[in-house]
Each structure stands twice: as C-alpha cells, then as structure tokens.
Coordinates of C-alpha atoms in Angstrom, one line a residue:
Chain A
M3 CA -19.7 3.0 3.0
T4 CA -21.2 5.4 0.7
E5 CA -20.4 2.3 -1.5
N6 CA -22.8 -0.1 0.3
S7 CA -25.4 2.4 0.5
L8 CA -25.5 2.7 -2.9
D9 CA -25.1 -1.0 -3.5
T10 CA -28.5 -1.6 -1.4
A11 CA -29.8 1.6 -3.4
G12 CA -29.0 0.0 -6.5
R13 CA -30.2 -3.4 -5.7
Q14 CA -33.7 -2.1 -4.6
A15 CA -34.4 -0.7 -7.8
A16 CA -33.2 -3.1 -9.6
A17 CA -35.2 -5.4 -7.4
D18 CA -38.0 -3.5 -7.6
E19 CA -38.2 -3.0 -11.6
A20 CA -38.0 -6.6 -11.7
S21 CA -41.2 -6.7 -9.8
G22 CA -39.1 -8.7 -7.0
A23 CA -38.6 -11.6 -9.0
Q24 CA -35.0 -12.0 -9.0
A25 CA -33.1 -11.0 -6.1
A26 CA -29.5 -9.5 -6.9
A27 CA -27.2 -12.0 -5.4
P28 CA -25.9 -14.3 -8.4
T29 CA -27.1 -17.7 -7.6
P30 CA -25.5 -20.4 -10.4
G31 CA -28.1 -22.0 -11.8
A32 CA -30.8 -19.8 -11.1
P33 CA -33.3 -18.2 -13.8
H34 CA -30.8 -15.7 -14.5
A35 CA -27.9 -17.4 -15.0
V36 CA -28.5 -17.2 -18.8
D37 CA -27.9 -13.9 -19.1
G38 CA -24.5 -14.3 -18.4
R39 CA -21.9 -17.2 -17.8
S40 CA -22.5 -18.1 -14.0
P41 CA -19.3 -18.4 -12.1
S42 CA -19.2 -21.8 -12.0
T43 CA -19.3 -22.4 -15.5
V44 CA -16.5 -20.2 -16.4
V45 CA -14.5 -22.2 -13.8
K46 CA -15.0 -25.2 -15.6
A47 CA -14.7 -24.0 -19.1
P48 CA -12.0 -21.4 -19.1
P49 CA -12.0 -20.0 -22.8
D50 CA -8.2 -20.0 -22.7
G51 CA -5.8 -22.6 -22.1
A52 CA -4.8 -23.6 -18.9
R53 CA -1.0 -22.0 -17.7
P54 CA 1.9 -23.2 -18.8
P55 CA 3.5 -25.4 -16.5
R56 CA 6.2 -24.2 -13.9
R57 CA 9.8 -24.6 -15.0
T58 CA 11.1 -26.9 -12.7
L59 CA 14.7 -26.7 -12.1
G60 CA 15.8 -29.8 -13.9
R61 CA 14.2 -28.1 -17.1
R62 CA 16.0 -24.8 -16.4
A63 CA 19.2 -26.7 -16.4
V64 CA 18.5 -28.4 -19.6
T65 CA 17.7 -25.3 -21.3
F66 CA 21.1 -24.0 -20.0
A67 CA 22.8 -26.5 -21.3
D68 CA 20.9 -26.2 -24.6
S69 CA 22.2 -22.4 -24.7
L70 CA 25.6 -23.4 -24.1
W71 CA 26.7 -25.7 -26.3
R72 CA 26.7 -23.7 -29.3
P73 CA 29.0 -21.0 -28.2
A74 CA 31.1 -23.8 -26.6
L75 CA 31.3 -25.7 -29.6
V76 CA 32.6 -22.3 -31.3
L77 CA 35.0 -21.6 -28.8
A78 CA 36.8 -25.1 -29.1
V79 CA 37.0 -24.7 -32.7
F80 CA 38.9 -21.4 -32.3
F81 CA 41.4 -22.7 -29.5
A82 CA 42.0 -25.5 -31.7
A83 CA 42.6 -23.4 -34.8
W84 CA 44.8 -21.1 -31.9
W85 CA 46.8 -24.0 -30.9
F86 CA 47.3 -25.4 -34.5
V87 CA 48.9 -22.4 -36.0
A88 CA 51.0 -21.7 -32.8
A89 CA 52.4 -24.7 -32.4
R90 CA 53.2 -25.6 -35.8
E91 CA 55.0 -22.1 -35.5
Y92 CA 53.2 -20.8 -38.6
V93 CA 53.5 -17.6 -36.6
P94 CA 56.5 -17.2 -34.7
N95 CA 55.9 -17.8 -31.0
Y96 CA 56.7 -14.1 -29.6
L97 CA 53.8 -12.9 -31.8
V98 CA 51.1 -15.9 -30.9
P99 CA 51.8 -18.1 -28.1
T100 CA 50.8 -21.6 -27.9
P101 CA 47.6 -22.1 -25.3
G102 CA 50.1 -24.0 -23.5
Q103 CA 52.7 -21.3 -23.0
V104 CA 49.8 -18.9 -21.8
W105 CA 48.2 -21.7 -19.4
E106 CA 51.7 -21.7 -17.9
T107 CA 51.9 -18.0 -17.5
M108 CA 48.8 -17.9 -15.9
T109 CA 49.4 -20.6 -13.4
T110 CA 53.0 -19.7 -12.9
Q111 CA 52.0 -15.8 -12.1
W112 CA 48.5 -16.3 -10.8
S113 CA 48.9 -14.4 -7.6
E114 CA 50.3 -11.5 -9.7
L115 CA 47.5 -11.5 -12.1
A116 CA 45.0 -12.4 -9.6
R117 CA 45.7 -9.2 -7.7
H118 CA 45.7 -6.9 -10.9
T119 CA 42.7 -8.6 -12.1
L120 CA 40.8 -7.8 -8.7
V121 CA 41.8 -4.0 -9.0
T122 CA 40.6 -3.8 -12.5
L123 CA 37.4 -5.8 -11.1
Y124 CA 37.0 -3.1 -8.5
E125 CA 37.4 -0.2 -10.7
T126 CA 35.0 -1.5 -13.2
V127 CA 32.4 -2.5 -10.6
L128 CA 32.5 0.8 -8.5
G129 CA 32.1 2.7 -12.3
F130 CA 29.5 0.3 -13.2
V131 CA 27.3 0.9 -10.1
L132 CA 28.0 4.7 -10.0
A133 CA 26.9 5.0 -13.6
A134 CA 23.8 3.0 -13.0
A135 CA 22.7 4.8 -10.3
L136 CA 23.8 8.4 -11.8
G137 CA 22.2 7.5 -15.2
L138 CA 19.1 6.5 -13.4
V139 CA 18.9 9.9 -11.4
T140 CA 19.5 11.8 -14.7
A141 CA 16.9 9.4 -16.6
V142 CA 14.4 10.4 -14.0
A143 CA 14.8 14.0 -14.4
I144 CA 14.7 13.8 -18.1
A145 CA 12.0 11.6 -18.0
Y146 CA 10.1 13.8 -15.6
S147 CA 10.9 17.1 -16.4
R148 CA 11.0 19.2 -19.5
T149 CA 13.1 22.1 -18.3
L150 CA 15.3 19.2 -17.3
D151 CA 15.3 17.2 -20.4
K152 CA 16.1 20.5 -22.3
A153 CA 18.8 21.5 -19.8
L154 CA 20.5 17.8 -19.2
Y155 CA 20.2 16.0 -22.9
P156 CA 22.5 18.2 -24.6
I157 CA 25.0 18.0 -21.7
V158 CA 24.7 14.4 -21.7
L159 CA 25.2 13.9 -25.0
F160 CA 28.2 16.4 -25.3
A161 CA 29.6 14.2 -22.6
Q162 CA 29.3 11.1 -24.7
V163 CA 30.8 12.6 -27.6
I164 CA 33.9 13.5 -26.0
P165 CA 36.5 11.0 -26.8
K166 CA 37.0 9.4 -23.3
I167 CA 40.2 8.5 -24.6
A168 CA 41.4 11.9 -24.8
I169 CA 40.6 13.0 -21.8
A170 CA 42.0 10.2 -19.8
P171 CA 45.3 12.0 -19.4
L172 CA 43.9 15.3 -18.2
L173 CA 42.0 12.9 -15.7
V174 CA 45.0 11.7 -14.6
V175 CA 46.5 15.3 -14.4
W176 CA 43.5 16.3 -12.0
F177 CA 43.3 13.1 -9.9
G178 CA 46.9 11.4 -10.0
L179 CA 47.8 7.6 -10.9
G180 CA 45.3 6.3 -8.1
L181 CA 41.9 4.7 -8.6
T182 CA 40.0 7.5 -9.1
P183 CA 40.4 8.6 -12.7
K184 CA 40.1 5.1 -13.5
I185 CA 36.5 4.9 -11.8
I186 CA 35.5 8.5 -13.6
L187 CA 35.9 7.1 -16.9
A188 CA 34.4 4.0 -16.4
V189 CA 31.4 6.1 -14.8
L190 CA 31.6 8.5 -18.4
I191 CA 31.7 5.9 -20.8
A192 CA 28.8 3.7 -18.9
F193 CA 26.7 6.4 -18.0
F194 CA 25.4 7.1 -21.6
P195 CA 23.7 3.8 -22.3
V196 CA 21.7 3.8 -19.0
V197 CA 20.6 7.6 -19.3
I198 CA 19.1 6.3 -23.0
S199 CA 18.1 3.2 -21.8
G200 CA 16.2 5.2 -19.0
V201 CA 14.6 7.5 -20.6
A202 CA 13.2 5.5 -23.1
G203 CA 12.0 3.0 -20.6
L204 CA 10.6 6.0 -18.4
R205 CA 8.9 7.2 -21.5
S206 CA 7.1 4.1 -22.7
T207 CA 4.6 3.7 -20.1
D208 CA 1.1 3.8 -22.0
P209 CA -0.5 6.6 -21.1
E210 CA -3.5 5.0 -20.1
L211 CA -2.0 3.7 -17.2
L212 CA -0.9 7.2 -16.3
D213 CA -4.3 8.3 -16.5
L214 CA -5.8 5.6 -14.6
A215 CA -2.8 6.4 -12.1
A216 CA -4.3 9.8 -11.5
T217 CA -8.1 8.2 -11.3
M218 CA -6.6 6.2 -8.5
G219 CA -5.4 9.2 -6.4
A220 CA -1.9 8.1 -6.6
G221 CA 0.9 10.6 -6.3
P222 CA 3.8 10.7 -8.3
W223 CA 5.8 8.5 -6.2
R224 CA 3.2 5.4 -6.0
T225 CA 3.0 6.1 -9.8
F226 CA 6.7 5.5 -10.1
R227 CA 7.3 2.8 -8.2
K228 CA 4.6 0.8 -8.9
I229 CA 4.0 1.5 -12.8
R230 CA 6.7 3.8 -14.5
F231 CA 9.8 2.0 -12.8
P232 CA 8.9 -1.8 -13.4
N233 CA 7.5 -0.8 -16.9
A234 CA 11.0 1.0 -17.8
L235 CA 12.9 -2.2 -16.3
P236 CA 13.2 -4.0 -19.9
H237 CA 14.7 -1.1 -21.6
L238 CA 16.8 -0.2 -18.5
M239 CA 18.2 -4.0 -18.2
A240 CA 19.1 -3.9 -21.8
G241 CA 21.3 -0.2 -21.4
L242 CA 23.1 -1.8 -18.0
K243 CA 24.0 -4.5 -20.1
V244 CA 25.9 -2.3 -22.9
A245 CA 27.2 -0.2 -19.9
V246 CA 28.5 -3.3 -17.8
T247 CA 30.5 -3.9 -20.6
L248 CA 31.7 -0.5 -21.5
A249 CA 32.9 0.1 -17.9
V250 CA 35.7 -2.7 -18.4
V251 CA 37.0 -0.4 -21.6
G252 CA 36.6 2.6 -19.0
A253 CA 38.9 1.4 -16.2
V254 CA 41.4 -0.7 -18.7
V255 CA 41.6 2.7 -20.8
G256 CA 42.2 4.4 -17.4
E257 CA 44.8 1.9 -16.5
F258 CA 46.7 2.8 -19.9
V259 CA 47.2 6.3 -19.2
G260 CA 49.0 6.0 -16.1
A261 CA 49.1 3.3 -13.4
S262 CA 51.2 1.0 -11.5
E263 CA 48.6 -1.8 -11.3
G264 CA 45.5 -3.3 -13.1
L265 CA 45.2 -5.4 -15.7
G266 CA 45.7 -2.4 -18.3
Y267 CA 49.0 -1.6 -16.5
V268 CA 50.2 -5.3 -16.9
L269 CA 49.3 -5.2 -20.5
L270 CA 51.6 -2.2 -21.5
L271 CA 54.2 -4.0 -19.6
A272 CA 54.0 -7.2 -21.2
N273 CA 53.9 -5.1 -24.5
G274 CA 56.6 -3.6 -23.7
N275 CA 58.7 -6.5 -22.9
L276 CA 57.4 -8.6 -26.2
D277 CA 55.8 -11.2 -23.1
A278 CA 53.0 -12.4 -25.8
P279 CA 52.1 -15.3 -23.5
L280 CA 51.5 -12.8 -20.4
L281 CA 49.8 -10.8 -23.2
F282 CA 47.5 -13.1 -23.4
A283 CA 46.5 -14.4 -20.2
D284 CA 46.1 -10.6 -19.3
L285 CA 43.7 -10.3 -22.8
I286 CA 41.8 -13.2 -21.5
L287 CA 41.2 -12.1 -17.7
M288 CA 39.8 -8.8 -19.1
S289 CA 37.3 -10.3 -21.1
A290 CA 36.4 -12.8 -18.3
I291 CA 35.5 -9.6 -16.3
G292 CA 33.5 -8.4 -18.6
I293 CA 31.6 -12.0 -19.3
V294 CA 31.4 -12.5 -15.8
L295 CA 29.8 -8.9 -14.9
F296 CA 27.5 -9.3 -18.1
V297 CA 26.4 -12.8 -17.0
L298 CA 25.6 -11.3 -13.4
V299 CA 23.2 -8.5 -15.1
E300 CA 21.4 -11.2 -17.3
I301 CA 20.8 -13.1 -14.1
A302 CA 19.5 -10.0 -12.2
E303 CA 17.4 -9.2 -15.4
A304 CA 15.7 -12.6 -15.0
L305 CA 14.8 -12.4 -11.4
L306 CA 13.5 -8.9 -12.2
I307 CA 11.8 -9.4 -15.2
P308 CA 11.0 -12.9 -16.0
W309 CA 7.3 -11.6 -16.9
H310 CA 8.7 -9.9 -20.0
A311 CA 8.5 -11.0 -23.9
S312 CA 12.0 -11.0 -24.4
R313 CA 12.7 -13.7 -21.1
R314 CA 9.5 -15.9 -21.6
A315 CA 11.3 -18.0 -23.8
G316 CA 13.5 -19.6 -21.2
V317 CA 16.8 -18.2 -19.2
S318 CA 19.3 -18.1 -21.6
L319 CA 22.1 -16.5 -20.5
T320 CA 23.7 -16.4 -23.9
T321 CA 22.9 -14.8 -27.3
S322 CA 21.6 -17.8 -28.9
Chain B
M299 CA -22.8 5.7 3.9
T300 CA -25.3 8.2 5.1
T301 CA -23.5 10.9 3.3
A302 CA -24.1 8.7 -0.1
P303 CA -24.8 11.1 -2.7
A304 CA -26.9 8.8 -4.6
A305 CA -30.1 9.6 -2.9
T306 CA -30.2 13.4 -4.0
G307 CA -29.3 15.2 -6.8
T308 CA -27.3 13.9 -10.2
A309 CA -24.2 11.7 -10.0
I310 CA -22.8 13.6 -13.1
G311 CA -23.8 16.9 -14.4
M312 CA -22.3 18.4 -17.7
S313 CA -23.3 21.8 -19.1
G314 CA -22.2 23.9 -22.3
L315 CA -19.0 21.4 -22.3
T316 CA -17.0 22.8 -25.3
V317 CA -13.8 21.3 -26.6
R318 CA -11.4 22.7 -28.9
F319 CA -8.0 21.4 -29.9
T320 CA -5.7 24.2 -31.7
T321 CA -3.0 22.9 -33.9
R322 CA -0.6 25.0 -35.9
R323 CA -2.6 25.4 -38.9
S324 CA -6.5 25.1 -37.9
Q325 CA -8.7 25.0 -34.7
T326 CA -10.5 21.9 -34.4
T327 CA -13.8 21.6 -32.3
A328 CA -14.1 18.1 -30.6
L329 CA -17.1 18.8 -28.2
D330 CA -19.6 21.4 -29.1
D331 CA -21.8 22.6 -26.4
V332 CA -22.9 19.4 -24.3
S333 CA -24.7 19.2 -21.7
L334 CA -26.3 16.2 -19.9
D335 CA -27.3 15.3 -16.6
I336 CA -27.0 11.8 -15.7
E337 CA -29.0 10.2 -12.2
P338 CA -27.6 8.3 -9.5
G339 CA -27.9 4.7 -10.3
E340 CA -28.5 5.1 -14.2
F341 CA -27.1 3.5 -17.1
V342 CA -26.0 5.8 -20.1
T343 CA -24.4 4.5 -23.1
I344 CA -23.4 6.9 -25.5
V345 CA -23.1 6.2 -29.1
G346 CA -21.5 7.9 -32.2
P347 CA -19.5 7.8 -35.0
S348 CA -15.5 7.6 -34.5
G349 CA -14.3 10.9 -33.5
C350 CA -17.5 12.4 -32.5
G351 CA -15.4 13.4 -29.1
K352 CA -17.2 10.6 -26.9
S353 CA -14.3 9.4 -25.3
T354 CA -13.1 13.2 -25.0
L355 CA -16.5 13.8 -22.8
L356 CA -15.6 10.8 -20.6
K357 CA -12.2 12.0 -19.5
I358 CA -13.8 15.4 -19.2
V359 CA -15.8 13.6 -16.5
A360 CA -13.1 11.8 -15.0
G361 CA -11.1 15.2 -14.8
L362 CA -8.3 13.9 -17.2
V363 CA -9.1 16.7 -19.9
K364 CA -10.2 20.3 -19.2
P365 CA -12.8 21.4 -21.1
T366 CA -12.0 24.7 -23.1
S367 CA -15.4 26.0 -21.7
G368 CA -18.3 24.6 -19.8
D369 CA -19.0 23.0 -16.3
V370 CA -19.0 19.4 -15.1
S371 CA -19.8 18.2 -11.8
L372 CA -19.4 14.9 -10.4
L373 CA -21.5 13.7 -7.3
E374 CA -22.4 17.3 -6.8
R375 CA -18.7 18.8 -7.2
P376 CA -17.4 20.5 -9.7
V377 CA -14.5 18.9 -11.3
R378 CA -11.1 20.0 -11.1
G379 CA -8.6 17.7 -11.7
P380 CA -8.0 13.8 -11.8
Q381 CA -11.4 12.5 -9.7
K382 CA -10.8 9.6 -7.3
E383 CA -14.9 8.5 -7.1
I384 CA -14.9 6.6 -10.2
G385 CA -13.9 3.5 -11.7
F386 CA -12.1 3.8 -15.4
V387 CA -12.1 1.0 -18.0
F388 CA -10.3 1.6 -21.3
Q389 CA -10.7 -0.4 -24.4
K390 CA -7.6 -1.8 -24.1
A391 CA -7.3 -3.6 -20.8
A392 CA -4.2 -1.7 -19.4
L393 CA -2.5 -4.1 -17.0
L394 CA 0.6 -4.3 -15.7
E395 CA 2.4 -7.0 -17.4
W396 CA 4.5 -7.9 -14.5
R397 CA 1.6 -8.5 -12.4
G398 CA -0.9 -11.5 -11.9
A399 CA -4.7 -10.7 -12.5
R400 CA -5.0 -10.7 -8.6
A401 CA -2.4 -8.4 -8.1
N402 CA -3.4 -6.3 -11.2
I403 CA -6.6 -5.8 -9.3
L404 CA -5.3 -4.7 -6.3
L405 CA -3.4 -2.1 -7.9
Q406 CA -6.4 -0.2 -7.2
A407 CA -5.8 -0.5 -3.4
E408 CA -2.1 -0.2 -3.4
M409 CA -2.5 3.2 -5.5
R410 CA -5.3 4.5 -2.8
G411 CA -4.0 3.4 0.1
M412 CA -6.8 1.2 1.1
D413 CA -7.1 -1.4 3.9
R414 CA -5.2 -4.0 2.4
A415 CA -7.1 -7.4 4.2
Q416 CA -10.7 -5.8 3.1
A417 CA -9.2 -5.0 -0.8
A418 CA -8.1 -8.3 -0.4
R419 CA -11.9 -9.8 0.4
R420 CA -13.1 -7.3 -2.0
A421 CA -11.0 -8.6 -4.6
D422 CA -11.9 -12.0 -4.4
E423 CA -15.6 -11.5 -4.2
L424 CA -14.8 -9.6 -7.7
I425 CA -12.7 -12.5 -9.1
E426 CA -15.4 -14.6 -8.2
M427 CA -18.2 -12.7 -9.3
T428 CA -16.6 -12.2 -12.9
G429 CA -15.4 -15.9 -12.8
L430 CA -11.7 -15.5 -12.9
T431 CA -11.4 -18.2 -10.4
G432 CA -8.4 -20.2 -11.0
F433 CA -6.6 -17.3 -12.7
E434 CA -5.8 -15.2 -9.9
K435 CA -1.7 -15.6 -10.5
A436 CA -1.8 -16.0 -14.5
L437 CA -0.2 -13.0 -16.2
P438 CA -1.9 -11.0 -18.5
H439 CA -0.2 -12.2 -21.5
E440 CA -1.4 -15.6 -20.3
L441 CA -5.3 -14.4 -20.2
S442 CA -7.5 -13.9 -23.4
G443 CA -8.6 -10.7 -24.3
G444 CA -11.7 -11.2 -22.7
M445 CA -10.4 -12.4 -19.4
Q446 CA -8.1 -9.3 -19.4
Q447 CA -10.8 -6.8 -19.6
R448 CA -12.6 -9.0 -17.0
V449 CA -9.5 -8.1 -14.9
A450 CA -9.6 -4.1 -15.7
L451 CA -13.4 -4.4 -14.7
C452 CA -12.5 -5.6 -11.5
R453 CA -9.8 -3.2 -10.8
A454 CA -12.3 -0.7 -11.9
L455 CA -14.8 -2.0 -8.9
L456 CA -12.3 -2.6 -6.2
H457 CA -13.1 0.5 -4.5
S458 CA -16.9 0.0 -5.2
P459 CA -16.9 3.5 -7.1
P460 CA -20.3 5.0 -7.4
V461 CA -19.6 6.1 -11.1
L462 CA -17.9 4.0 -13.5
L463 CA -16.8 5.7 -16.8
M464 CA -16.2 3.0 -19.6
D465 CA -14.5 3.9 -22.9
E466 CA -15.5 1.3 -25.6
P467 CA -14.4 -1.9 -23.2
F468 CA -15.4 -4.6 -25.1
G469 CA -14.5 -2.8 -28.6
A470 CA -11.7 -5.2 -29.1
L471 CA -13.3 -8.3 -28.0
D472 CA -14.8 -11.1 -30.8
A473 CA -18.6 -10.9 -30.8
L474 CA -19.6 -13.7 -28.8
T475 CA -17.1 -12.8 -25.7
R476 CA -18.5 -9.3 -26.5
E477 CA -22.1 -10.5 -25.7
Q478 CA -21.0 -12.3 -22.6
M479 CA -19.4 -9.4 -21.3
N480 CA -22.2 -7.1 -21.9
A481 CA -24.6 -9.8 -20.0
E482 CA -22.0 -9.8 -17.2
L483 CA -21.6 -6.2 -17.3
H484 CA -25.4 -5.8 -16.7
R485 CA -25.4 -8.2 -14.0
I486 CA -22.9 -6.3 -11.9
W487 CA -24.5 -2.9 -12.6
R488 CA -27.8 -4.6 -11.1
E489 CA -25.8 -5.9 -8.2
T490 CA -23.7 -2.8 -7.5
G491 CA -26.1 0.1 -8.4
T492 CA -23.2 2.0 -9.7
T493 CA -23.9 4.5 -11.9
V494 CA -21.9 3.8 -15.5
V495 CA -21.8 5.9 -18.5
L496 CA -20.4 4.0 -20.8
V497 CA -19.2 4.9 -24.7
T498 CA -19.8 2.6 -27.4
H499 CA -19.6 2.0 -31.2
S500 CA -22.2 -1.0 -31.1
I501 CA -25.9 -0.1 -31.3
A502 CA -27.1 -3.4 -29.7
E503 CA -24.5 -2.9 -26.7
A504 CA -26.1 0.8 -26.5
V505 CA -29.8 -0.4 -26.2
F506 CA -29.2 -4.0 -24.2
L507 CA -27.1 -1.9 -21.5
G508 CA -28.6 1.4 -21.5
T509 CA -31.2 3.1 -19.6
R510 CA -30.8 5.7 -21.3
V511 CA -29.3 5.7 -24.9
V512 CA -27.2 9.4 -26.0
V513 CA -26.7 9.7 -29.6
M514 CA -23.7 12.4 -30.6
S515 CA -23.0 13.9 -34.4
P516 CA -19.7 13.3 -35.7
R517 CA -17.3 15.9 -35.3
P518 CA -18.0 18.6 -33.7
G519 CA -19.8 16.3 -31.1
R520 CA -23.1 17.3 -30.3
I521 CA -26.0 15.6 -28.7
I522 CA -28.6 14.9 -31.2
R523 CA -31.1 12.9 -29.0
T524 CA -31.4 11.2 -26.1
F525 CA -33.3 8.0 -25.8
P526 CA -34.9 6.4 -22.7
V527 CA -34.8 2.2 -23.2
E528 CA -38.1 1.2 -22.5
L529 CA -37.1 -2.6 -21.3
P530 CA -37.3 -4.0 -17.8
A531 CA -34.3 -3.3 -15.6
H532 CA -33.4 -7.0 -15.7
R533 CA -32.5 -7.7 -19.1
D534 CA -31.8 -11.3 -20.6
Y535 CA -29.7 -11.1 -23.5
A536 CA -31.5 -13.4 -25.7
Q537 CA -34.8 -12.4 -24.3
V538 CA -33.9 -8.6 -25.8
M539 CA -32.3 -9.3 -28.9
S540 CA -35.9 -10.8 -30.2
D541 CA -37.6 -7.6 -28.0
P542 CA -39.9 -5.6 -30.6
R543 CA -38.7 -2.8 -28.4
F544 CA -35.2 -3.5 -28.9
D545 CA -35.9 -3.8 -32.8
R546 CA -37.7 -0.6 -32.8
L547 CA -35.0 1.5 -30.9
A548 CA -31.8 0.0 -32.5
T549 CA -33.8 1.1 -36.0
D550 CA -34.3 4.5 -34.7
L551 CA -30.5 4.9 -33.6
R552 CA -29.1 3.1 -36.8
G553 CA -31.2 5.6 -38.9
L554 CA -30.5 8.8 -36.8
L555 CA -26.5 8.1 -36.9
G556 CA -26.9 6.8 -40.7
S557 CA -28.5 10.5 -41.5
A558 CA -26.4 12.3 -38.8
A559 CA -23.2 10.8 -41.0
A560 CA -24.8 11.8 -44.5
N561 CA -25.6 15.2 -43.3
H562 CA -22.1 15.9 -42.4

C-alpha cells in the first residue's frame, strides 16, 4: 500500500544518490555488509549466550523434591516432639492428645469429618472466587477512573477495617444459619488483598507501553487485554495467594457464630466436649484446606506467569 | 499506494510549537517557538542537552503530548490525539516480558488488527533483516540490550509506517553495539525509505545517521541551527568516521552545543 510505494521511492532515492552502485537489497557478503552486521554473521555469532535449556519433567521433579525435603524435615521433627510430649503425658491427654489418638479419631469419624470439610471447603472456594471476581472488577474501576478511585477506595478501606468477626453475628441475623453468611464473610475478608494487589498491578504498567499502545491505535479493551492485565498478573497472583488463605478464616469464623455444619461448628462442639483428639483432627483438616488451596493458586501462578522474575528460578511450591 | 503522501508535501510540519508546564510554584517553558518542516524520506536527527524538550517534541508529533500553542501536522494532516501512521522507539525497549521476540514484534499487528498471515510474513522478514533469527522465541530477559532494541525496532517497523520516531533509541547501549545498531538503522532507512526523526545525545550518531542535524538549546528548547549533512546517502561507518566532512560537522556541532550550554 502506501508503504510499498514509499519503500520504492526511498530505494530509488538511495540508489540514485549512491550513483546506482548499491542496490537496496542486503546481500550478506556484498560490499556494504561492512556497514552492518549482515544477517548471517549475527546468526552465527549471537552476542549473548544461548537460551537456557527447557526444564524437563524429570528435572522439575528433582526441583520439586528439593524444595520439599526441608519443610518435611521440620514437620517430622515437630511431630516427633508432639508425640514425645503427649505419649509421656508431660501434658495431660485431654489437653494434648497423642498423634495416634488424633489419627484414630480421624479414621473412625472420617465420613462425618469429610462431610464437614466439604462444607467448609465449599464456603471457602465460593467466597474466594467471588472475592477474586469482585476484587478484580473493583481494582479495574479504581485503576481506570479517577472518580471511582476517589469514590471507592475509602469504602474498600472502611470495609477492611471493620472487624469481620464483629459483624459475623449481624450477618447471621440477616441471612440465617445457612451457607450465605459464611460465604459473605469469606468474601469480605478475602476481598481487600485482591483489590490492593490488583490496583498496584494495573498501575505498574510502564507509561511508555501505554504511549506505544496509543500510537498503535488500540482501544482500551485491547490495551487492557494485551498489556495491562498480563502486566498486573504477578501482583494479582500475590494478592490471590493471601486472599485464599484468608477465605478459610472467613468461612470458619462464620461457622463459629452460628452453624449446624462445617469444620468451625465441629471445632466448637469438640471444644465444648473437651474432645481434644477431635479438636486436633479438625484443626489439621482446616489447615489442609488452606494449604491445598494455596498450592492450587501457586500452580495457577506458575502456569500463568512462568516468565516473571519471581518464577524463573524453578517451580517452588513452598516458600523455601 | 497511489495515495502515498511521500510524493508531495511535508511528512512532518511543526510551526510555533511552545510547551509550558505549570507547577504549583512556577511555570517552565520546555519548548519555545519551535518550527521545523521535514520532507518525506528525510532522516532528521535532533541533538541537544538533556532537558531541552527533544523527547517532548517527538511526543507532540506522535500526538501523545498537546503543545500549549502551535501547530503540528503529520502527512499533511493536523495532529489531534495519538497518531497511528508512525512507529515509535523509546530509549528503553519497552517489550512485554511475557512474550517472546517474535510475539513482541507481532503485538503491533494484534493491536492494529492487521491481517495475521501478512503480519507474520513481515515479522519474519524483519527478524531476518535485523539478525534476530534463532531468537524468535527468546523472552526479553534472555536477550541482550542490543537484541531487545532490535526487537523494539522491528515492532516499530512491522506496519511499514511512513514515519519513524526514535527517542534516544540506542542511549542505553554500549558504544560498540551502538555503532552496529547505527549501521543497521542506516541500512534499514535506505531500504525502506521511511521518514525518520531521531533524538540523540550523541554527535557522532546524529551526523552518521542524519541527512539533516537539528541543534537545540538548553531549556527553554529552541532550534539554534539546522545543518545539512553533506555525506553520501549510502554511508559506511568506518569511512564516515574518517571523512573530513564528518569531522568538520562534528566539530561545528560540538562548538555550538558547548557555547549554547555556556550562555545558558
């Protein structure tokens, strides 16, 4: 099109001025190759090192195992100490049961515990997903609109500083004993880190990239999709990791206040009956929910932003 | 193709451009009454001390900054808002870290909604032309500064823009890489016939690349003088460096920039 005719014009001019000696087409090895590195030389002698080799599955497994053995060792030592203290009854068993007792409770009451775990898991996951979606939308609104920034930020902050535990009873009054108040609580508690990290991420876009996008004639949606959103992902994923662990807290607190099922409910029950093994089993399950969800978000992060500096060292699923 | 703006008129027209920034305390004039006409196919280099508003000038042409007063036209059309008929290269490569070299170049096509197959072919041509072959999938952090800047240059050329604006594109590179990039850019300019405006700190770069060198004063930025570069259109780096005409012009420029700074 326009470009082509321009090209021709330019070539013509260049050729004329160089008294037709040099055609425009670059031929490696031709006289004018001295004035630049001809393509072939560049390919043969790249100025920087070759790309690092792609990690194979085997290497990944080794990295994974390597990142796991240290925390595993610490956990083993902890369990040994626990078992030692409890078995020797330095502390009475109704306060600190032995790992064996906890294991027995866990296995004999497994079907019950599994049901309650699923309830809490459901509340947590739904709360987290809603918080992530709402948080992201709010973050986009705040990052894109100065007016919405001024209007929403104080409210978001206000929602964050209200002690969630204090409004839990109110939620129960409003929404009854069902799942709703627990999910709302999980959303409320997990929402804030998503908004903060999302805003930070969206605002961290290099202004030159935005200038560039403008000269590319791209609309706001394309700029968001191709530049701003992927650029915000590392921040956002950090916020989501915090949020997912907080969502568990929200769900459990909701269950404390008024529930007929869920791990929080079981915890109160066990506490009231001085049933230490059940209480411990319950605690372990709650932590398991948090850990599993956290690891899932980490895996999502590894898949979404393998390019980011924080992930280049290798897939570490732990904080080693 | 037939409506190519290259044949007639000016590629870029600036008249009476003035930019003032008002801060709480004071008002600073970044650009003061700058007028300059650039013909199609020209390679204009702009030299001047830091903070003389050279970069602002480029951004005005691109429609990214609005001048306080004065008029700009690009390809005979007044500039209002961001311009699409340009390629822009910054001092930083400004690449997307999550995309490989080729995908970074193709960003231009995706953002413009260009024909995919055609854009892909053009990208491969440019990759070959700039010696990026073999690094198509390399992420920016795996590339050297010079390679990153080549990717940025390819991205700016993908849509074959009639005008290329470059804001100190090689400022962050080491001297050797810079010379290589200068030679490459010269070759690309000869091959494409694009109108180029390049802002630089380097007198050697300005003279080697330019068909015209514009010298600007320290803030408030004014055009002190414009020098035509009397060197052949086809230049070889080593030859140009030892050319007496190069020496004379470089000395003149150095003197002018020195005295401008001293008078300031």
